[in-house]
CSV table of C-alpha atoms in Angstrom, one decimal:
chain,number,residue,atom,x,y,z
A,13,MET,CA,-1.0,122.7,60.6
A,14,LYS,CA,-4.8,122.3,60.4
A,15,LYS,CA,-4.5,118.4,59.3
A,16,SER,CA,-2.0,118.1,62.4
A,17,LEU,CA,-4.3,119.1,64.8
A,18,LYS,CA,-7.5,118.0,63.0
A,19,ARG,CA,-5.3,114.4,64.0
A,20,ILE,CA,-5.0,115.8,67.7
A,21,LEU,CA,-8.2,117.1,68.0
A,22,SER,CA,-9.5,112.7,66.7
A,23,ALA,CA,-6.6,111.4,68.6
A,24,SER,CA,-7.8,113.0,72.2
A,25,LEU,CA,-11.8,112.4,71.1
A,26,ALA,CA,-10.3,108.9,70.3
A,27,THR,CA,-9.0,108.6,73.5
A,28,MET,CA,-12.3,110.3,75.6
A,29,LEU,CA,-14.4,107.6,74.0
A,30,MET,CA,-12.6,104.9,75.3
A,31,VAL,CA,-12.1,105.8,78.8
A,32,GLY,CA,-15.9,106.8,78.9
A,33,ALA,CA,-16.7,102.8,77.6
A,34,LEU,CA,-13.9,101.8,79.9
A,35,THR,CA,-15.9,103.9,82.6
A,36,GLY,CA,-19.3,102.2,81.7
A,37,CYS,CA,-17.9,98.6,81.2
A,38,GLY,CA,-16.6,100.1,85.4
A,39,GLY,CA,-18.9,97.3,87.6
A,40,GLY,CA,-16.5,94.2,85.6
A,41,GLU,CA,-13.4,96.1,87.0
A,42,LYS,CA,-15.7,96.9,91.0
A,43,LYS,CA,-15.9,92.6,90.9
A,44,ALA,CA,-13.0,92.0,90.3
A,45,GLU,CA,-11.5,93.7,94.0
A,46,ALA,CA,-11.5,90.8,96.1
A,47,PRO,CA,-14.6,90.0,97.9
A,48,LYS,CA,-15.6,90.9,100.9
A,49,LYS,CA,-15.8,88.7,104.2
A,50,ALA,CA,-19.0,87.2,105.5
A,51,PRO,CA,-20.2,89.2,108.2
A,52,ALA,CA,-18.5,87.1,111.5
A,53,ALA,CA,-22.1,86.2,112.8
A,54,ALA,CA,-22.8,84.1,110.0
A,55,THR,CA,-19.6,82.1,111.0
A,56,GLU,CA,-20.2,82.3,114.8
A,57,LYS,CA,-20.6,79.0,116.9
A,58,ILE,CA,-23.7,78.9,119.1
A,59,LYS,CA,-22.8,79.6,122.3
A,60,ILE,CA,-24.3,76.8,125.3
A,61,ASN,CA,-23.0,77.9,128.5
A,62,PHE,CA,-24.0,74.9,130.9
A,63,PRO,CA,-23.8,75.2,134.7
A,64,THR,CA,-24.1,72.3,136.9
A,65,ALA,CA,-23.2,71.9,140.3
A,66,SER,CA,-19.6,71.8,142.7
A,67,ALA,CA,-16.6,70.2,140.9
A,68,SER,CA,-16.8,67.6,144.0
A,69,GLY,CA,-21.0,66.2,142.7
A,70,ALA,CA,-22.1,63.9,140.5
A,71,LEU,CA,-23.9,66.2,138.3
A,72,TYR,CA,-20.6,68.5,136.8
A,73,ALA,CA,-19.1,65.2,135.3
A,74,VAL,CA,-22.9,64.4,133.7
A,75,GLY,CA,-22.4,68.3,132.8
A,76,ALA,CA,-18.7,67.4,131.3
A,77,ALA,CA,-19.7,64.8,129.3
A,78,ILE,CA,-22.3,65.9,127.1
A,79,THR,CA,-21.2,69.5,126.3
A,80,ASN,CA,-17.6,67.4,125.2
A,81,ASN,CA,-20.0,65.5,123.3
A,82,TRP,CA,-22.2,67.9,121.5
A,83,ASN,CA,-18.4,69.4,120.8
A,84,LYS,CA,-17.4,66.6,119.1
A,85,THR,CA,-21.0,66.0,116.8
A,86,VAL,CA,-22.5,69.1,116.3
A,87,PRO,CA,-20.3,72.1,114.4
A,88,SER,CA,-23.1,74.3,114.4
A,89,VAL,CA,-22.4,75.5,118.6
A,90,SER,CA,-19.5,75.6,120.6
A,91,ALA,CA,-20.9,74.8,124.6
A,92,ALA,CA,-19.0,74.3,128.1
A,93,SER,CA,-20.2,73.2,131.8
A,94,GLN,CA,-19.8,75.1,134.5
A,95,ALA,CA,-19.7,74.6,138.2
A,96,SER,CA,-22.1,76.2,139.7
A,97,ALA,CA,-24.2,76.4,143.3
A,98,GLY,CA,-26.3,73.5,141.6
A,99,GLY,CA,-29.9,73.8,140.6
A,100,ILE,CA,-31.8,76.2,142.0
A,101,ALA,CA,-28.6,78.8,140.6
A,102,ASN,CA,-29.1,77.1,137.4
A,103,LEU,CA,-32.1,78.0,136.5
A,104,ASN,CA,-32.2,81.3,137.9
A,105,MET,CA,-28.7,81.6,135.3
A,106,VAL,CA,-31.0,80.4,132.0
A,107,SER,CA,-34.0,82.7,133.1
A,108,ASP,CA,-31.9,86.0,133.1
A,109,GLY,CA,-29.9,84.1,129.9
A,110,GLU,CA,-26.6,84.1,131.6
A,111,ALA,CA,-26.8,79.9,130.2
A,112,GLN,CA,-29.1,78.2,128.6
A,113,VAL,CA,-29.0,74.8,128.9
A,114,SER,CA,-28.9,73.0,132.4
A,115,ILE,CA,-29.8,70.6,134.8
A,116,ALA,CA,-31.8,70.7,137.9
A,117,ILE,CA,-34.7,68.2,139.8
A,118,SER,CA,-37.6,68.8,137.9
A,119,SER,CA,-39.6,70.0,141.3
A,120,ASN,CA,-37.3,73.1,141.2
A,121,ALA,CA,-37.6,73.6,137.5
A,122,TYR,CA,-41.6,73.6,138.3
A,123,GLN,CA,-41.1,75.6,140.9
A,124,CYS,CA,-39.5,77.7,138.1
A,125,MET,CA,-41.6,78.2,135.5
A,126,ASN,CA,-45.0,78.8,138.3
A,127,GLY,CA,-42.8,81.5,140.4
A,128,THR,CA,-43.6,79.8,143.5
A,129,ASP,CA,-41.0,78.3,146.2
A,130,SER,CA,-37.3,79.7,146.1
A,131,PHE,CA,-38.3,81.7,142.7
A,132,LYS,CA,-40.9,83.4,144.1
A,133,GLY,CA,-41.6,86.8,141.9
A,134,HIS,CA,-39.1,85.8,139.5
A,135,ALA,CA,-40.9,83.5,137.6
A,136,TYR,CA,-39.9,82.1,134.2
A,137,LYS,CA,-42.7,81.0,132.6
A,138,ASP,CA,-40.9,80.0,129.1
A,139,LEU,CA,-39.0,77.7,130.5
A,140,LYS,CA,-38.8,74.7,128.1
A,141,ALA,CA,-37.5,70.7,128.8
A,142,ILE,CA,-35.4,68.8,126.1
A,143,ALA,CA,-35.1,66.2,128.2
A,144,GLY,CA,-35.8,63.6,132.0
A,145,LEU,CA,-33.1,62.4,133.0
A,146,TYR,CA,-32.4,59.9,135.3
A,147,LEU,CA,-34.1,60.3,139.8
A,148,ASN,CA,-31.9,61.3,141.5
A,149,PRO,CA,-32.3,59.5,145.4
A,150,ASN,CA,-32.7,61.5,148.8
A,151,GLN,CA,-30.0,60.0,150.7
A,152,VAL,CA,-30.1,60.2,154.7
A,153,VAL,CA,-27.1,59.4,156.2
A,154,VAL,CA,-26.4,59.6,160.0
A,155,THR,CA,-23.4,58.4,162.4
A,156,ASN,CA,-24.5,54.7,164.1
A,157,LYS,CA,-23.8,56.7,167.4
A,158,SER,CA,-26.3,59.1,166.7
A,159,GLY,CA,-29.1,56.5,167.5
A,160,ILE,CA,-31.2,58.0,164.7
A,161,THR,CA,-33.1,54.8,163.6
A,162,LYS,CA,-35.7,57.0,161.3
A,163,LEU,CA,-36.1,60.6,159.7
A,164,GLU,CA,-38.7,61.4,162.8
A,165,GLU,CA,-35.7,61.2,165.0
A,166,VAL,CA,-33.6,63.7,163.5
A,167,LYS,CA,-35.7,66.2,166.2
A,168,GLY,CA,-33.1,68.0,168.1
A,169,LYS,CA,-29.5,66.3,166.4
A,170,HIS,CA,-26.7,68.2,164.4
A,171,PHE,CA,-27.8,68.0,160.7
A,172,ALA,CA,-26.1,69.2,158.0
A,173,VAL,CA,-28.9,70.9,155.7
A,174,ALA,CA,-27.2,72.1,152.9
A,175,SER,CA,-27.1,76.2,152.2
A,176,ALA,CA,-30.2,78.1,152.9
A,177,GLY,CA,-32.5,78.4,149.9
A,178,SER,CA,-30.6,75.2,148.4
A,179,SER,CA,-32.6,72.4,146.3
A,180,VAL,CA,-31.0,70.3,148.8
A,181,TYR,CA,-32.7,72.0,151.9
A,182,ASN,CA,-36.0,72.0,150.0
A,183,GLU,CA,-35.6,68.5,150.4
A,184,CYS,CA,-34.6,68.8,154.0
A,185,GLN,CA,-38.1,71.1,154.8
A,186,THR,CA,-40.3,68.9,152.7
A,187,HIS,CA,-39.3,65.4,154.4
A,188,PHE,CA,-38.5,66.9,157.6
A,189,THR,CA,-42.5,68.8,158.0
A,190,ALA,CA,-44.1,65.7,157.1
A,191,ALA,CA,-42.0,63.7,159.5
A,192,GLY,CA,-44.0,66.5,162.2
A,193,ILE,CA,-40.6,68.2,162.8
A,194,LYS,CA,-40.6,72.0,163.1
A,195,PHE,CA,-38.0,73.1,160.4
A,196,PRO,CA,-35.1,74.4,161.2
A,197,GLU,CA,-36.5,74.6,164.2
A,198,GLU,CA,-36.4,71.4,165.0
A,199,ILE,CA,-32.9,70.6,164.3
A,200,LYS,CA,-30.0,72.2,165.1
A,201,ALA,CA,-29.4,72.7,161.5
A,202,GLU,CA,-26.2,73.3,159.7
A,203,TYR,CA,-25.9,74.7,156.4
A,204,ILE,CA,-23.1,73.0,154.8
A,205,ALA,CA,-23.3,71.1,151.7
A,206,PHE,CA,-22.8,67.8,151.1
A,207,GLY,CA,-18.5,67.7,150.5
A,208,GLY,CA,-18.1,69.5,153.9
A,209,ALA,CA,-20.5,67.1,155.6
A,210,ALA,CA,-19.1,64.2,154.0
A,211,ASP,CA,-16.1,64.6,156.3
A,212,MET,CA,-17.8,66.4,159.3
A,213,LEU,CA,-19.8,62.8,159.9
A,214,GLN,CA,-16.9,60.5,159.1
A,215,ASN,CA,-15.1,62.8,161.9
A,216,GLY,CA,-18.5,62.3,164.2
A,217,THR,CA,-18.7,66.3,164.7
A,218,ILE,CA,-22.3,65.9,163.6
A,219,ASP,CA,-25.1,63.8,163.7
A,220,GLY,CA,-26.5,63.4,160.1
A,221,ALA,CA,-26.2,65.3,156.6
A,222,TRP,CA,-28.7,65.4,153.8
A,223,ILE,CA,-26.7,63.9,150.2
A,224,MET,CA,-28.9,64.3,147.5
A,225,SER,CA,-27.5,62.4,144.3
A,226,GLY,CA,-27.2,59.9,141.7
A,227,THR,CA,-26.7,56.9,143.5
A,228,PRO,CA,-23.3,55.7,144.5
A,229,ALA,CA,-22.5,59.5,145.3
A,230,SER,CA,-18.9,59.5,146.6
A,231,ALA,CA,-19.4,61.1,149.2
A,232,VAL,CA,-21.8,58.7,150.7
A,233,SER,CA,-19.0,56.0,149.9
A,234,GLN,CA,-16.5,57.8,152.2
A,235,ALA,CA,-19.1,58.3,154.6
A,236,LEU,CA,-20.3,54.3,155.0
A,237,SER,CA,-17.1,53.7,154.8
A,238,ALA,CA,-16.4,55.5,158.3
A,239,ASN,CA,-19.2,54.1,160.6
A,240,CYS,CA,-21.9,55.5,159.5
A,241,ARG,CA,-25.7,54.2,157.7
A,242,LEU,CA,-28.5,55.0,155.8
A,243,VAL,CA,-31.6,55.6,156.7
A,244,ASN,CA,-34.9,54.8,155.4
A,245,ILE,CA,-37.4,57.1,154.6
A,246,SER,CA,-41.0,55.4,155.4
A,247,ASP,CA,-43.8,54.7,152.7
A,248,ASP,CA,-45.9,57.0,154.5
A,249,ILE,CA,-44.5,59.6,154.7
A,250,ILE,CA,-43.6,59.9,150.9
A,251,LYS,CA,-47.4,58.9,150.3
A,252,LYS,CA,-47.9,62.7,151.7
A,253,LEU,CA,-45.3,64.0,149.9
A,254,GLN,CA,-46.7,62.8,146.1
A,255,GLU,CA,-50.6,63.6,147.8
A,256,LYS,CA,-48.6,67.5,147.4
A,257,TYR,CA,-45.9,67.7,145.3
A,258,PRO,CA,-46.8,65.4,142.4
A,259,TRP,CA,-43.0,64.7,141.1
A,260,TYR,CA,-42.0,62.6,144.3
A,261,VAL,CA,-41.5,58.5,143.7
A,262,LYS,CA,-39.6,55.5,145.2
A,263,TYR,CA,-36.9,55.1,145.2
A,264,THR,CA,-35.0,51.6,146.4
A,265,ILE,CA,-31.6,51.8,146.5
A,266,PRO,CA,-29.7,48.0,146.3
A,267,ALA,CA,-28.1,46.9,149.3
A,268,GLY,CA,-24.2,46.8,148.4
A,269,THR,CA,-24.3,50.2,146.9
A,270,TYR,CA,-22.0,51.4,148.9
A,271,PRO,CA,-19.5,50.0,152.4
A,272,ASN,CA,-21.4,48.2,154.2
A,273,GLN,CA,-24.7,48.9,153.2
A,274,LYS,CA,-26.0,45.2,153.5
A,275,GLU,CA,-30.3,46.4,153.1
A,276,ALA,CA,-31.4,48.2,150.2
A,277,ILE,CA,-33.3,51.5,151.4
A,278,ASN,CA,-36.5,52.3,151.2
A,279,THR,CA,-36.1,56.5,149.6
A,280,SER,CA,-37.9,59.0,147.2
A,281,ALA,CA,-36.9,60.4,145.1
A,282,ILE,CA,-37.3,63.5,142.0
A,283,LYS,CA,-36.1,62.7,138.1
A,284,MET,CA,-33.2,64.9,137.1
A,285,VAL,CA,-34.7,67.0,133.8
A,286,MET,CA,-32.1,68.9,131.4
A,287,PHE,CA,-33.3,71.9,130.4
A,288,CYS,CA,-33.3,75.4,128.6
A,289,ARG,CA,-34.0,78.8,127.0
A,290,HIS,CA,-37.5,79.2,125.1
A,291,ASP,CA,-35.3,81.1,122.5
A,292,LEU,CA,-32.9,78.7,121.7
A,293,LYS,CA,-33.6,77.9,118.1
A,294,GLU,CA,-35.2,74.6,116.6
A,295,ASP,CA,-32.7,73.7,114.8
A,296,THR,CA,-30.2,73.7,117.6
A,297,VAL,CA,-32.4,72.2,120.2
A,298,TYR,CA,-33.1,69.3,117.6
A,299,GLN,CA,-29.5,68.7,117.3
A,300,LEU,CA,-28.7,68.8,120.4
A,301,THR,CA,-31.4,66.0,121.7
A,302,LYS,CA,-30.7,64.0,118.8
A,303,THR,CA,-26.8,63.9,119.0
A,304,PHE,CA,-27.3,63.2,123.1
A,305,TRP,CA,-29.8,60.4,122.6
A,306,GLU,CA,-28.0,58.4,119.7
A,307,HIS,CA,-24.3,58.8,121.7
A,308,ILE,CA,-26.4,57.6,124.6
A,309,ASP,CA,-24.7,54.5,125.3
A,310,GLU,CA,-21.3,56.3,124.8
A,311,LEU,CA,-22.0,58.7,127.8
A,312,GLY,CA,-23.6,56.0,129.8
A,313,GLN,CA,-19.9,54.1,129.2
A,314,SER,CA,-18.7,57.2,131.2
A,315,GLN,CA,-21.0,58.3,133.4
A,316,LYS,CA,-22.6,55.9,135.6
A,317,ASN,CA,-25.8,58.4,135.7
A,318,LEU,CA,-26.7,57.9,132.0
A,319,LYS,CA,-26.2,54.9,131.9
A,320,GLY,CA,-29.3,52.7,130.8
A,321,LEU,CA,-31.2,56.0,129.9
A,322,LYS,CA,-34.1,55.6,127.5
A,323,PRO,CA,-35.6,58.4,125.1
A,324,ALA,CA,-39.3,56.8,126.2
A,325,GLU,CA,-39.4,57.9,129.6
A,326,ALA,CA,-37.2,61.2,129.2
A,327,VAL,CA,-40.7,62.9,128.4
A,328,LYS,CA,-42.2,61.6,131.6
A,329,ASP,CA,-42.2,62.9,135.6
A,330,ILE,CA,-40.9,65.8,134.0
A,331,ALA,CA,-43.0,68.0,136.2
A,332,LYS,CA,-45.4,69.3,133.0
A,333,ILE,CA,-42.6,71.3,131.8
A,334,PRO,CA,-43.2,72.2,128.5
A,335,LEU,CA,-40.7,70.7,125.3
A,336,HIS,CA,-38.9,73.0,123.5
A,337,PRO,CA,-39.9,72.6,120.0
A,338,GLY,CA,-36.6,70.9,118.5
A,339,ALA,CA,-37.0,68.5,121.0
A,340,GLU,CA,-40.6,67.8,120.8
A,341,LYS,CA,-39.5,67.1,116.9
A,342,TYR,CA,-37.1,64.3,117.7
A,343,TYR,CA,-39.7,62.6,119.9
A,344,LYS,CA,-42.3,62.9,117.2
A,345,GLU,CA,-39.5,61.3,114.6
A,346,ILE,CA,-38.1,58.8,116.4
A,347,GLY,CA,-42.4,58.0,117.3
A,348,VAL,CA,-42.1,58.6,121.5
A,349,LEU,CA,-44.8,61.3,120.7
A,350,LYS,CA,-47.3,61.2,118.6
């Protein structure tokens, strides 16, 4: 009996020792469990919201082409373009963090960075540039029956100036003031965008409209197909503008750009700039900049406004907007910057 009890106790003790040994090696069993999933943030793509302009404008198509290219060539990002109210709205969205990348004329970008004009009290001092793009010319379209042959003669006429506070409205204000017209008091201002203005020009219900867009612009083509013409902006007015606003350049719209346009048109233009938030990672902006320029020929085939762009021109005429470190790294890498 005693021997049996001893055997039972020995067996129990052996079992306890074996369990203890296995417990001591329990780390091996835990390691064999299914691995924990990586945090979602580690695999999520960086979202790029890219506002552009109205769906009928050239900028909308440009933004769509750029974001489609990024989605195909930069695995770490998910980019989406969207319609917007245009440059000023785009800058506000980037400033407020609602968007990460967008496009506007360099003058508006300068005003946003410095908190002037439409951005008074709402400066975004950390705004950064990715690239200067194409020149965006001012195009003054009038009906033949209006009798308008120069900017000074818009005084007292029905003229479409877009919505108050918009980029186009600001262009009207600076140009008409330089032409000696009190704006908007001394014209019969129509606050409509150029899509609607083109229809009104065709119908003859307004005398003229201000259109700022890359050439050829569909709204201008529509108007010039129906008893309308473009008006020159004189060198004197352009010179006055350049003395006060360094972002203006002289621009020529070649003859034949539009239907029934037999002569070249003298006008002013401002460079479009692609900009971004300052807190986008350097490597992300580097990749966005690099792939944009490496596919510029392809982009130019789909969007005429991007055709023929060169990286060497991307850092010029951008109203002193500082480059994002990621973009700067790329331009140094290819020798555009030292």
